[in-house]
Amino acid sequence: MSERRDPIEERLARLAEATDSIRPHPGFEARIADAVAAERAALSSLRASDWVFNVVQSGRLVLAAAALAAGIAVFSAVESAAAYDREAAVAYGTVELGAW
Amino acid sequence: MPSLDTLEQVASRVSRGEAEEFQHIVRATSARLVRLAARILGSQEEAEDVVQEAYVKAYRSLVSGQFDGRAAIGTWLFRIVSNGAIDALRSRARRPVPTDRVPDGQGDGIGSAEAHLALRELDDWLGELPAEQRAALVLKAVEGLESAEIAKILGCTEGAVEQRLVRARAQLRRRRNDDE
């Protein structure tokens, strides 16, 4: 006794077999190669712009550090000038013991 | 040309910067991927567009180290193409193809006239199914994959795959009964 197949499964099996010969167009691989090359170029330019961005970011950091260092240098110069003036005022009018 | 067994090695060379190696993956897989997408979409032209986009995505993932190698390359590419085809079906549903569209003729793509007629028949027949059910049915009944593989490809559980298959077949059966 032969088993009767579900008509839906039968139709799907027939369509599977009938579409087995589907292949990409000639030149499809070349089309993919072009698309991948374009993607590669886009990725490299993205990386280059990332590099520029990083340089600019690090430049900003360096600038901020330099400004801070300059501020500290000015502050310590002013401080040391003031200290010198104080020392000079104390020394004025005193007698050097060494002169005896 | 490398065999399918060595695709993982080729992929790892691509991810190390040997971009030209990607063409070996394309050569080894394009026929099967275009056939899969054509069967899901019922159109070879749309299938080639989807597969092209899938290869570009795959290349991007390989070079940026996003491909973790947990799945085989073949399964991974099947997943990208199936998802691309599902997205294309959804956008087709939002923006229906005009009924007077130029049909995929004999000279359009490689395959017999019978194959292109069969694609058209598949598209008309499965056209009313939701995209996920249609993809699951094609992967199971046309591509001949197991439910476990389909679950990996569609990113869902085996139970969800079975449910989609049952619903798809029930809808096709209902339509058949209505037509009779």
PDB file of C-alpha atoms in Angstrom:
ATOM      1  CA  MET A   1       0.000   0.000   0.000  1.00  0.00           C
ATOM      2  CA  SER A   2       1.526   3.342  -1.006  1.00  0.00           C
ATOM      3  CA  GLU A   3       1.437   6.176   1.516  1.00  0.00           C
ATOM      4  CA  ARG A   4      -0.221   9.329   0.205  1.00  0.00           C
ATOM      5  CA  ARG A   5       1.982  12.398   0.746  1.00  0.00           C
ATOM      6  CA  ASP A   6       0.699  15.705   2.040  1.00  0.00           C
ATOM      7  CA  PRO A   7       0.001  17.859  -1.058  1.00  0.00           C
ATOM      8  CA  ILE A   8       1.733  20.833   0.583  1.00  0.00           C
ATOM      9  CA  GLU A   9       4.928  18.828   1.204  1.00  0.00           C
ATOM     10  CA  GLU A  10       4.698  17.441  -2.318  1.00  0.00           C
ATOM     11  CA  ARG A  11       4.433  20.918  -3.830  1.00  0.00           C
ATOM     12  CA  LEU A  12       7.328  22.217  -1.692  1.00  0.00           C
ATOM     13  CA  ALA A  13       9.490  19.251  -2.745  1.00  0.00           C
ATOM     14  CA  ARG A  14       8.659  19.863  -6.416  1.00  0.00           C
ATOM     15  CA  LEU A  15       9.512  23.579  -6.118  1.00  0.00           C
ATOM     16  CA  ALA A  16      12.757  22.753  -4.262  1.00  0.00           C
ATOM     17  CA  GLU A  17      13.831  20.490  -7.096  1.00  0.00           C
ATOM     18  CA  ALA A  18      12.728  22.959  -9.775  1.00  0.00           C
ATOM     19  CA  THR A  19      14.740  25.822  -8.226  1.00  0.00           C
ATOM     20  CA  ASP A  20      17.897  23.767  -7.768  1.00  0.00           C
ATOM     21  CA  SER A  21      19.461  25.180 -10.935  1.00  0.00           C
ATOM     22  CA  ILE A  22      19.306  28.802  -9.705  1.00  0.00           C
ATOM     23  CA  ARG A  23      22.800  30.328  -9.882  1.00  0.00           C
ATOM     24  CA  PRO A  24      24.061  33.917  -9.566  1.00  0.00           C
ATOM     25  CA  HIS A  25      24.468  36.014 -12.714  1.00  0.00           C
ATOM     26  CA  PRO A  26      27.861  35.824 -14.410  1.00  0.00           C
ATOM     27  CA  GLY A  27      29.917  38.674 -12.959  1.00  0.00           C
ATOM     28  CA  PHE A  28      28.271  38.390  -9.547  1.00  0.00           C
ATOM     29  CA  GLU A  29      31.605  37.583  -7.871  1.00  0.00           C
ATOM     30  CA  ALA A  30      33.164  40.664  -9.497  1.00  0.00           C
ATOM     31  CA  ARG A  31      30.245  42.751  -8.229  1.00  0.00           C
ATOM     32  CA  ILE A  32      30.885  41.459  -4.700  1.00  0.00           C
ATOM     33  CA  ALA A  33      34.618  42.148  -5.051  1.00  0.00           C
ATOM     34  CA  ASP A  34      33.811  45.775  -6.021  1.00  0.00           C
ATOM     35  CA  ALA A  35      31.388  46.170  -3.091  1.00  0.00           C
ATOM     36  CA  VAL A  36      33.930  44.735  -0.637  1.00  0.00           C
ATOM     37  CA  ALA A  37      36.688  46.995  -2.067  1.00  0.00           C
ATOM     38  CA  ALA A  38      34.406  50.025  -1.568  1.00  0.00           C
ATOM     39  CA  GLU A  39      33.728  48.920   2.012  1.00  0.00           C
ATOM     40  CA  ARG A  40      37.452  48.456   2.587  1.00  0.00           C
ATOM     41  CA  ALA A  41      38.151  52.005   1.324  1.00  0.00           C
ATOM     42  CA  ALA A  42      35.368  53.397   3.538  1.00  0.00           C
ATOM     43  CA  LEU A  43      36.785  51.568   6.568  1.00  0.00           C
ATOM     44  CA  SER A  44      40.319  52.891   5.898  1.00  0.00           C
ATOM     45  CA  SER A  45      39.121  56.487   5.562  1.00  0.00           C
ATOM     46  CA  LEU A  46      37.111  56.016   8.758  1.00  0.00           C
ATOM     47  CA  ARG A  47      40.260  54.771  10.492  1.00  0.00           C
ATOM     48  CA  ALA A  48      42.263  57.737   9.109  1.00  0.00           C
ATOM     49  CA  SER A  49      39.685  60.208  10.392  1.00  0.00           C
ATOM     50  CA  ASP A  50      39.735  58.368  13.732  1.00  0.00           C
ATOM     51  CA  TRP A  51      43.517  58.842  13.815  1.00  0.00           C
ATOM     52  CA  VAL A  52      43.179  62.602  13.110  1.00  0.00           C
ATOM     53  CA  PHE A  53      40.498  62.834  15.796  1.00  0.00           C
ATOM     54  CA  ASN A  54      42.802  61.088  18.290  1.00  0.00           C
ATOM     55  CA  VAL A  55      45.687  63.426  17.433  1.00  0.00           C
ATOM     56  CA  VAL A  56      43.445  66.486  17.909  1.00  0.00           C
ATOM     57  CA  GLN A  57      42.174  65.062  21.193  1.00  0.00           C
ATOM     58  CA  SER A  58      45.713  64.402  22.466  1.00  0.00           C
ATOM     59  CA  GLY A  59      46.777  67.883  21.249  1.00  0.00           C
ATOM     60  CA  ARG A  60      44.045  69.394  23.400  1.00  0.00           C
ATOM     61  CA  LEU A  61      45.283  67.443  26.414  1.00  0.00           C
ATOM     62  CA  VAL A  62      48.868  68.582  25.803  1.00  0.00           C
ATOM     63  CA  LEU A  63      47.671  72.208  25.483  1.00  0.00           C
ATOM     64  CA  ALA A  64      45.759  71.984  28.774  1.00  0.00           C
ATOM     65  CA  ALA A  65      48.807  70.449  30.527  1.00  0.00           C
ATOM     66  CA  ALA A  66      51.090  73.179  29.102  1.00  0.00           C
ATOM     67  CA  ALA A  67      48.714  75.933  30.282  1.00  0.00           C
ATOM     68  CA  LEU A  68      48.665  74.392  33.763  1.00  0.00           C
ATOM     69  CA  ALA A  69      52.479  74.147  33.830  1.00  0.00           C
ATOM     70  CA  ALA A  70      52.786  77.787  32.690  1.00  0.00           C
ATOM     71  CA  GLY A  71      50.389  78.891  35.457  1.00  0.00           C
ATOM     72  CA  ILE A  72      52.413  77.009  38.069  1.00  0.00           C
ATOM     73  CA  ALA A  73      55.664  78.532  36.731  1.00  0.00           C
ATOM     74  CA  VAL A  74      54.254  82.103  36.874  1.00  0.00           C
ATOM     75  CA  PHE A  75      52.910  81.505  40.380  1.00  0.00           C
ATOM     76  CA  SER A  76      56.246  80.177  41.673  1.00  0.00           C
ATOM     77  CA  ALA A  77      58.147  83.039  39.975  1.00  0.00           C
ATOM     78  CA  VAL A  78      55.901  85.598  41.690  1.00  0.00           C
ATOM     79  CA  GLU A  79      56.258  83.738  44.996  1.00  0.00           C
ATOM     80  CA  SER A  80      60.041  83.570  44.797  1.00  0.00           C
ATOM     81  CA  ALA A  81      60.261  87.288  43.833  1.00  0.00           C
ATOM     82  CA  ALA A  82      58.133  88.156  46.868  1.00  0.00           C
ATOM     83  CA  ALA A  83      60.308  85.969  49.129  1.00  0.00           C
ATOM     84  CA  TYR A  84      63.437  87.679  47.810  1.00  0.00           C
ATOM     85  CA  ASP A  85      61.918  91.114  48.525  1.00  0.00           C
ATOM     86  CA  ARG A  86      61.042  90.038  52.103  1.00  0.00           C
ATOM     87  CA  GLU A  87      64.583  88.761  52.712  1.00  0.00           C
ATOM     88  CA  ALA A  88      66.073  91.978  51.277  1.00  0.00           C
ATOM     89  CA  ALA A  89      63.878  94.159  53.561  1.00  0.00           C
ATOM     90  CA  VAL A  90      64.978  92.225  56.675  1.00  0.00           C
ATOM     91  CA  ALA A  91      68.630  92.460  55.653  1.00  0.00           C
ATOM     92  CA  TYR A  92      68.502  96.247  55.050  1.00  0.00           C
ATOM     93  CA  GLY A  93      70.091  98.274  57.880  1.00  0.00           C
ATOM     94  CA  THR A  94      71.592  95.318  59.740  1.00  0.00           C
ATOM     95  CA  VAL A  95      75.236  94.985  60.601  1.00  0.00           C
ATOM     96  CA  GLU A  96      77.258  92.113  59.330  1.00  0.00           C
ATOM     97  CA  LEU A  97      79.024  90.479  62.317  1.00  0.00           C
ATOM     98  CA  GLY A  98      81.742  89.351  60.000  1.00  0.00           C
ATOM     99  CA  ALA A  99      82.835  93.013  59.516  1.00  0.00           C
ATOM    100  CA  TRP A 100      84.087  93.138  63.198  1.00  0.00           C
TER     101      TRP A 100
ATOM    102  CA  MET B   1      39.880  27.129  -4.160  1.00  0.00           C
ATOM    103  CA  PRO B   2      39.633  26.091  -0.508  1.00  0.00           C
ATOM    104  CA  SER B   3      37.098  23.448   0.467  1.00  0.00           C
ATOM    105  CA  LEU B   4      34.161  24.307   2.758  1.00  0.00           C
ATOM    106  CA  ASP B   5      36.152  22.735   5.639  1.00  0.00           C
ATOM    107  CA  THR B   6      38.795  25.423   5.420  1.00  0.00           C
ATOM    108  CA  LEU B   7      36.470  28.445   5.306  1.00  0.00           C
ATOM    109  CA  GLU B   8      37.174  29.147   8.986  1.00  0.00           C
ATOM    110  CA  GLN B   9      40.909  29.341   8.229  1.00  0.00           C
ATOM    111  CA  VAL B  10      40.231  31.658   5.291  1.00  0.00           C
ATOM    112  CA  ALA B  11      38.030  33.820   7.526  1.00  0.00           C
ATOM    113  CA  SER B  12      40.757  34.061  10.120  1.00  0.00           C
ATOM    114  CA  ARG B  13      43.231  35.211   7.416  1.00  0.00           C
ATOM    115  CA  VAL B  14      40.708  37.887   6.330  1.00  0.00           C
ATOM    116  CA  SER B  15      40.378  39.078   9.912  1.00  0.00           C
ATOM    117  CA  ARG B  16      44.191  39.343  10.103  1.00  0.00           C
ATOM    118  CA  GLY B  17      44.105  41.793   7.170  1.00  0.00           C
ATOM    119  CA  GLU B  18      44.415  39.559   4.097  1.00  0.00           C
ATOM    120  CA  ALA B  19      41.343  41.125   2.476  1.00  0.00           C
ATOM    121  CA  GLU B  20      41.800  39.465  -0.917  1.00  0.00           C
ATOM    122  CA  GLU B  21      41.188  36.087   0.759  1.00  0.00           C
ATOM    123  CA  PHE B  22      37.539  37.076   1.215  1.00  0.00           C
ATOM    124  CA  GLN B  23      36.962  36.284  -2.460  1.00  0.00           C
ATOM    125  CA  HIS B  24      37.570  32.579  -1.664  1.00  0.00           C
ATOM    126  CA  ILE B  25      34.649  32.672   0.760  1.00  0.00           C
ATOM    127  CA  VAL B  26      32.480  34.317  -1.905  1.00  0.00           C
ATOM    128  CA  ARG B  27      33.481  31.736  -4.521  1.00  0.00           C
ATOM    129  CA  ALA B  28      32.718  28.841  -2.192  1.00  0.00           C
ATOM    130  CA  THR B  29      29.367  30.084  -0.896  1.00  0.00           C
ATOM    131  CA  SER B  30      27.707  32.486  -3.369  1.00  0.00           C
ATOM    132  CA  ALA B  31      25.743  29.907  -5.396  1.00  0.00           C
ATOM    133  CA  ARG B  32      24.119  28.390  -2.322  1.00  0.00           C
ATOM    134  CA  LEU B  33      23.432  31.766  -0.698  1.00  0.00           C
ATOM    135  CA  VAL B  34      21.853  33.275  -3.827  1.00  0.00           C
ATOM    136  CA  ARG B  35      19.680  30.163  -4.216  1.00  0.00           C
ATOM    137  CA  LEU B  36      18.594  30.381  -0.561  1.00  0.00           C
ATOM    138  CA  ALA B  37      17.733  34.103  -0.812  1.00  0.00           C
ATOM    139  CA  ALA B  38      15.947  33.570  -4.150  1.00  0.00           C
ATOM    140  CA  ARG B  39      13.831  30.813  -2.620  1.00  0.00           C
ATOM    141  CA  ILE B  40      12.876  32.982   0.370  1.00  0.00           C
ATOM    142  CA  LEU B  41      12.227  36.089  -1.739  1.00  0.00           C
ATOM    143  CA  GLY B  42      10.961  34.488  -4.944  1.00  0.00           C
ATOM    144  CA  SER B  43      13.175  36.802  -6.988  1.00  0.00           C
ATOM    145  CA  GLN B  44      16.741  36.337  -8.153  1.00  0.00           C
ATOM    146  CA  GLU B  45      17.420  40.077  -8.542  1.00  0.00           C
ATOM    147  CA  GLU B  46      16.396  40.845  -4.971  1.00  0.00           C
ATOM    148  CA  ALA B  47      18.286  37.754  -3.831  1.00  0.00           C
ATOM    149  CA  GLU B  48      21.547  39.006  -5.363  1.00  0.00           C
ATOM    150  CA  ASP B  49      21.093  42.426  -3.724  1.00  0.00           C
ATOM    151  CA  VAL B  50      20.497  40.785  -0.332  1.00  0.00           C
ATOM    152  CA  VAL B  51      23.499  38.477  -0.721  1.00  0.00           C
ATOM    153  CA  GLN B  52      25.749  41.379  -1.776  1.00  0.00           C
ATOM    154  CA  GLU B  53      24.740  43.325   1.333  1.00  0.00           C
ATOM    155  CA  ALA B  54      25.284  40.179   3.431  1.00  0.00           C
ATOM    156  CA  TYR B  55      28.849  39.763   2.121  1.00  0.00           C
ATOM    157  CA  VAL B  56      29.657  43.410   2.877  1.00  0.00           C
ATOM    158  CA  LYS B  57      28.325  42.960   6.432  1.00  0.00           C
ATOM    159  CA  ALA B  58      30.288  39.732   6.826  1.00  0.00           C
ATOM    160  CA  TYR B  59      33.496  41.390   5.611  1.00  0.00           C
ATOM    161  CA  ARG B  60      32.980  44.317   8.015  1.00  0.00           C
ATOM    162  CA  SER B  61      32.431  41.911  10.918  1.00  0.00           C
ATOM    163  CA  LEU B  62      35.530  39.880  10.064  1.00  0.00           C
ATOM    164  CA  VAL B  63      37.926  42.823   9.793  1.00  0.00           C
ATOM    165  CA  SER B  64      36.558  44.539  12.893  1.00  0.00           C
ATOM    166  CA  GLY B  65      36.844  41.317  14.921  1.00  0.00           C
ATOM    167  CA  GLN B  66      33.092  41.146  15.604  1.00  0.00           C
ATOM    168  CA  PHE B  67      32.829  37.575  14.296  1.00  0.00           C
ATOM    169  CA  ASP B  68      33.515  35.466  17.386  1.00  0.00           C
ATOM    170  CA  GLY B  69      33.807  32.141  15.553  1.00  0.00           C
ATOM    171  CA  ARG B  70      31.194  30.435  17.731  1.00  0.00           C
ATOM    172  CA  ALA B  71      29.197  29.432  14.630  1.00  0.00           C
ATOM    173  CA  ALA B  72      30.607  27.849  11.472  1.00  0.00           C
ATOM    174  CA  ILE B  73      31.138  30.373   8.653  1.00  0.00           C
ATOM    175  CA  GLY B  74      28.471  28.657   6.529  1.00  0.00           C
ATOM    176  CA  THR B  75      25.843  28.879   9.277  1.00  0.00           C
ATOM    177  CA  TRP B  76      26.833  32.477  10.022  1.00  0.00           C
ATOM    178  CA  LEU B  77      26.455  33.492   6.356  1.00  0.00           C
ATOM    179  CA  PHE B  78      23.120  31.638   6.145  1.00  0.00           C
ATOM    180  CA  ARG B  79      22.011  33.672   9.167  1.00  0.00           C
ATOM    181  CA  ILE B  80      23.022  37.025   7.649  1.00  0.00           C
ATOM    182  CA  VAL B  81      21.364  36.187   4.320  1.00  0.00           C
ATOM    183  CA  SER B  82      18.156  34.851   5.920  1.00  0.00           C
ATOM    184  CA  ASN B  83      17.845  37.942   8.108  1.00  0.00           C
ATOM    185  CA  GLY B  84      18.505  40.174   5.092  1.00  0.00           C
ATOM    186  CA  ALA B  85      15.817  38.330   3.116  1.00  0.00           C
ATOM    187  CA  ILE B  86      13.342  38.632   6.017  1.00  0.00           C
ATOM    188  CA  ASP B  87      14.037  42.392   6.204  1.00  0.00           C
ATOM    189  CA  ALA B  88      13.532  42.673   2.431  1.00  0.00           C
ATOM    190  CA  LEU B  89      10.204  40.823   2.698  1.00  0.00           C
ATOM    191  CA  ARG B  90       9.105  43.167   5.501  1.00  0.00           C
ATOM    192  CA  SER B  91       9.999  46.281   3.548  1.00  0.00           C
ATOM    193  CA  ARG B  92       8.236  44.784   0.523  1.00  0.00           C
ATOM    194  CA  ALA B  93       5.131  44.390   2.726  1.00  0.00           C
ATOM    195  CA  ARG B  94       5.366  48.041   3.760  1.00  0.00           C
ATOM    196  CA  ARG B  95       5.905  49.150   0.158  1.00  0.00           C
ATOM    197  CA  PRO B  96       4.176  46.550  -2.046  1.00  0.00           C
ATOM    198  CA  VAL B  97       5.787  45.664  -5.360  1.00  0.00           C
ATOM    199  CA  PRO B  98       3.603  46.990  -8.203  1.00  0.00           C
ATOM    200  CA  THR B  99       1.547  44.260  -9.826  1.00  0.00           C
ATOM    201  CA  ASP B 100       2.834  45.262 -13.258  1.00  0.00           C
ATOM    202  CA  ARG B 101       6.495  44.662 -12.244  1.00  0.00           C
ATOM    203  CA  VAL B 102       8.731  43.197 -14.881  1.00  0.00           C
ATOM    204  CA  PRO B 103       8.909  39.467 -14.168  1.00  0.00           C
ATOM    205  CA  ASP B 104      12.188  37.643 -13.669  1.00  0.00           C
ATOM    206  CA  GLY B 105      12.523  36.257 -17.144  1.00  0.00           C
ATOM    207  CA  GLN B 106      14.613  33.511 -18.630  1.00  0.00           C
ATOM    208  CA  GLY B 107      17.502  35.816 -19.455  1.00  0.00           C
ATOM    209  CA  ASP B 108      17.489  37.280 -15.967  1.00  0.00           C
ATOM    210  CA  GLY B 109      19.973  35.274 -13.954  1.00  0.00           C
ATOM    211  CA  ILE B 110      21.259  31.784 -14.378  1.00  0.00           C
ATOM    212  CA  GLY B 111      18.890  28.896 -14.160  1.00  0.00           C
ATOM    213  CA  SER B 112      16.372  27.264 -16.407  1.00  0.00           C
ATOM    214  CA  ALA B 113      13.110  28.908 -17.441  1.00  0.00           C
ATOM    215  CA  GLU B 114      11.455  26.232 -15.316  1.00  0.00           C
ATOM    216  CA  ALA B 115      13.478  27.372 -12.293  1.00  0.00           C
ATOM    217  CA  HIS B 116      12.351  30.968 -12.732  1.00  0.00           C
ATOM    218  CA  LEU B 117       8.733  29.921 -13.135  1.00  0.00           C
ATOM    219  CA  ALA B 118       9.081  27.846  -9.969  1.00  0.00           C
ATOM    220  CA  LEU B 119      10.512  30.853  -8.123  1.00  0.00           C
ATOM    221  CA  ARG B 120       7.520  32.906  -9.221  1.00  0.00           C
ATOM    222  CA  GLU B 121       5.150  30.145  -8.125  1.00  0.00           C
ATOM    223  CA  LEU B 122       6.900  29.942  -4.727  1.00  0.00           C
ATOM    224  CA  ASP B 123       6.618  33.726  -4.303  1.00  0.00           C
ATOM    225  CA  ASP B 124       2.906  33.775  -5.166  1.00  0.00           C
ATOM    226  CA  TRP B 125       2.140  30.757  -2.987  1.00  0.00           C
ATOM    227  CA  LEU B 126       4.077  31.834   0.110  1.00  0.00           C
ATOM    228  CA  GLY B 127       3.340  35.540  -0.392  1.00  0.00           C
ATOM    229  CA  GLU B 128       0.683  35.729   2.314  1.00  0.00           C
ATOM    230  CA  LEU B 129       2.837  34.167   5.033  1.00  0.00           C
ATOM    231  CA  PRO B 130       4.593  36.436   7.551  1.00  0.00           C
ATOM    232  CA  ALA B 131       8.303  36.812   6.697  1.00  0.00           C
ATOM    233  CA  GLU B 132       9.604  34.653   9.604  1.00  0.00           C
ATOM    234  CA  GLN B 133       7.200  31.790   8.817  1.00  0.00           C
ATOM    235  CA  ARG B 134       8.089  31.941   5.143  1.00  0.00           C
ATOM    236  CA  ALA B 135      11.835  31.837   5.886  1.00  0.00           C
ATOM    237  CA  ALA B 136      11.421  28.936   8.339  1.00  0.00           C
ATOM    238  CA  LEU B 137       9.352  26.955   5.818  1.00  0.00           C
ATOM    239  CA  VAL B 138      11.866  27.512   2.999  1.00  0.00           C
ATOM    240  CA  LEU B 139      14.805  26.553   5.237  1.00  0.00           C
ATOM    241  CA  LYS B 140      13.025  23.373   6.354  1.00  0.00           C
ATOM    242  CA  ALA B 141      11.068  22.123   3.366  1.00  0.00           C
ATOM    243  CA  VAL B 142      13.034  23.567   0.458  1.00  0.00           C
ATOM    244  CA  GLU B 143      16.608  23.732   1.793  1.00  0.00           C
ATOM    245  CA  GLY B 144      16.122  20.550   3.831  1.00  0.00           C
ATOM    246  CA  LEU B 145      17.695  21.818   7.079  1.00  0.00           C
ATOM    247  CA  GLU B 146      16.994  20.430  10.563  1.00  0.00           C
ATOM    248  CA  SER B 147      15.027  22.519  13.066  1.00  0.00           C
ATOM    249  CA  ALA B 148      18.099  22.893  15.304  1.00  0.00           C
ATOM    250  CA  GLU B 149      20.086  24.428  12.419  1.00  0.00           C
ATOM    251  CA  ILE B 150      17.148  26.662  11.475  1.00  0.00           C
ATOM    252  CA  ALA B 151      16.945  27.867  15.086  1.00  0.00           C
ATOM    253  CA  LYS B 152      20.637  28.842  14.953  1.00  0.00           C
ATOM    254  CA  ILE B 153      20.152  30.608  11.630  1.00  0.00           C
ATOM    255  CA  LEU B 154      17.020  32.510  12.661  1.00  0.00           C
ATOM    256  CA  GLY B 155      18.320  33.207  16.169  1.00  0.00           C
ATOM    257  CA  CYS B 156      15.374  31.609  17.992  1.00  0.00           C
ATOM    258  CA  THR B 157      14.564  28.388  19.840  1.00  0.00           C
ATOM    259  CA  GLU B 158      13.728  25.091  18.144  1.00  0.00           C
ATOM    260  CA  GLY B 159      10.257  25.395  19.675  1.00  0.00           C
ATOM    261  CA  ALA B 160       9.756  28.750  17.966  1.00  0.00           C
ATOM    262  CA  VAL B 161      10.850  27.217  14.644  1.00  0.00           C
ATOM    263  CA  GLU B 162       8.356  24.340  15.040  1.00  0.00           C
ATOM    264  CA  GLN B 163       5.618  26.819  15.909  1.00  0.00           C
ATOM    265  CA  ARG B 164       6.344  28.904  12.792  1.00  0.00           C
ATOM    266  CA  LEU B 165       6.298  25.764  10.637  1.00  0.00           C
ATOM    267  CA  VAL B 166       2.977  24.581  12.073  1.00  0.00           C
ATOM    268  CA  ARG B 167       1.391  28.006  11.560  1.00  0.00           C
ATOM    269  CA  ALA B 168       2.774  28.347   8.022  1.00  0.00           C
ATOM    270  CA  ARG B 169       1.499  24.917   6.984  1.00  0.00           C
ATOM    271  CA  ALA B 170      -1.890  25.591   8.608  1.00  0.00           C
ATOM    272  CA  GLN B 171      -2.248  28.840   6.668  1.00  0.00           C
ATOM    273  CA  LEU B 172      -1.284  27.164   3.385  1.00  0.00           C
ATOM    274  CA  ARG B 173      -3.768  24.367   4.115  1.00  0.00           C
ATOM    275  CA  ARG B 174      -6.540  26.895   4.887  1.00  0.00           C
ATOM    276  CA  ARG B 175      -5.835  28.723   1.660  1.00  0.00           C
ATOM    277  CA  ARG B 176      -5.894  25.444  -0.271  1.00  0.00           C
ATOM    278  CA  ASN B 177      -9.260  24.537   1.255  1.00  0.00           C
ATOM    279  CA  ASP B 178     -10.611  28.004   0.401  1.00  0.00           C
ATOM    280  CA  ASP B 179      -9.442  27.618  -3.204  1.00  0.00           C
ATOM    281  CA  GLU B 180     -11.100  24.212  -3.608  1.00  0.00           C
TER     282      GLU B 180
END
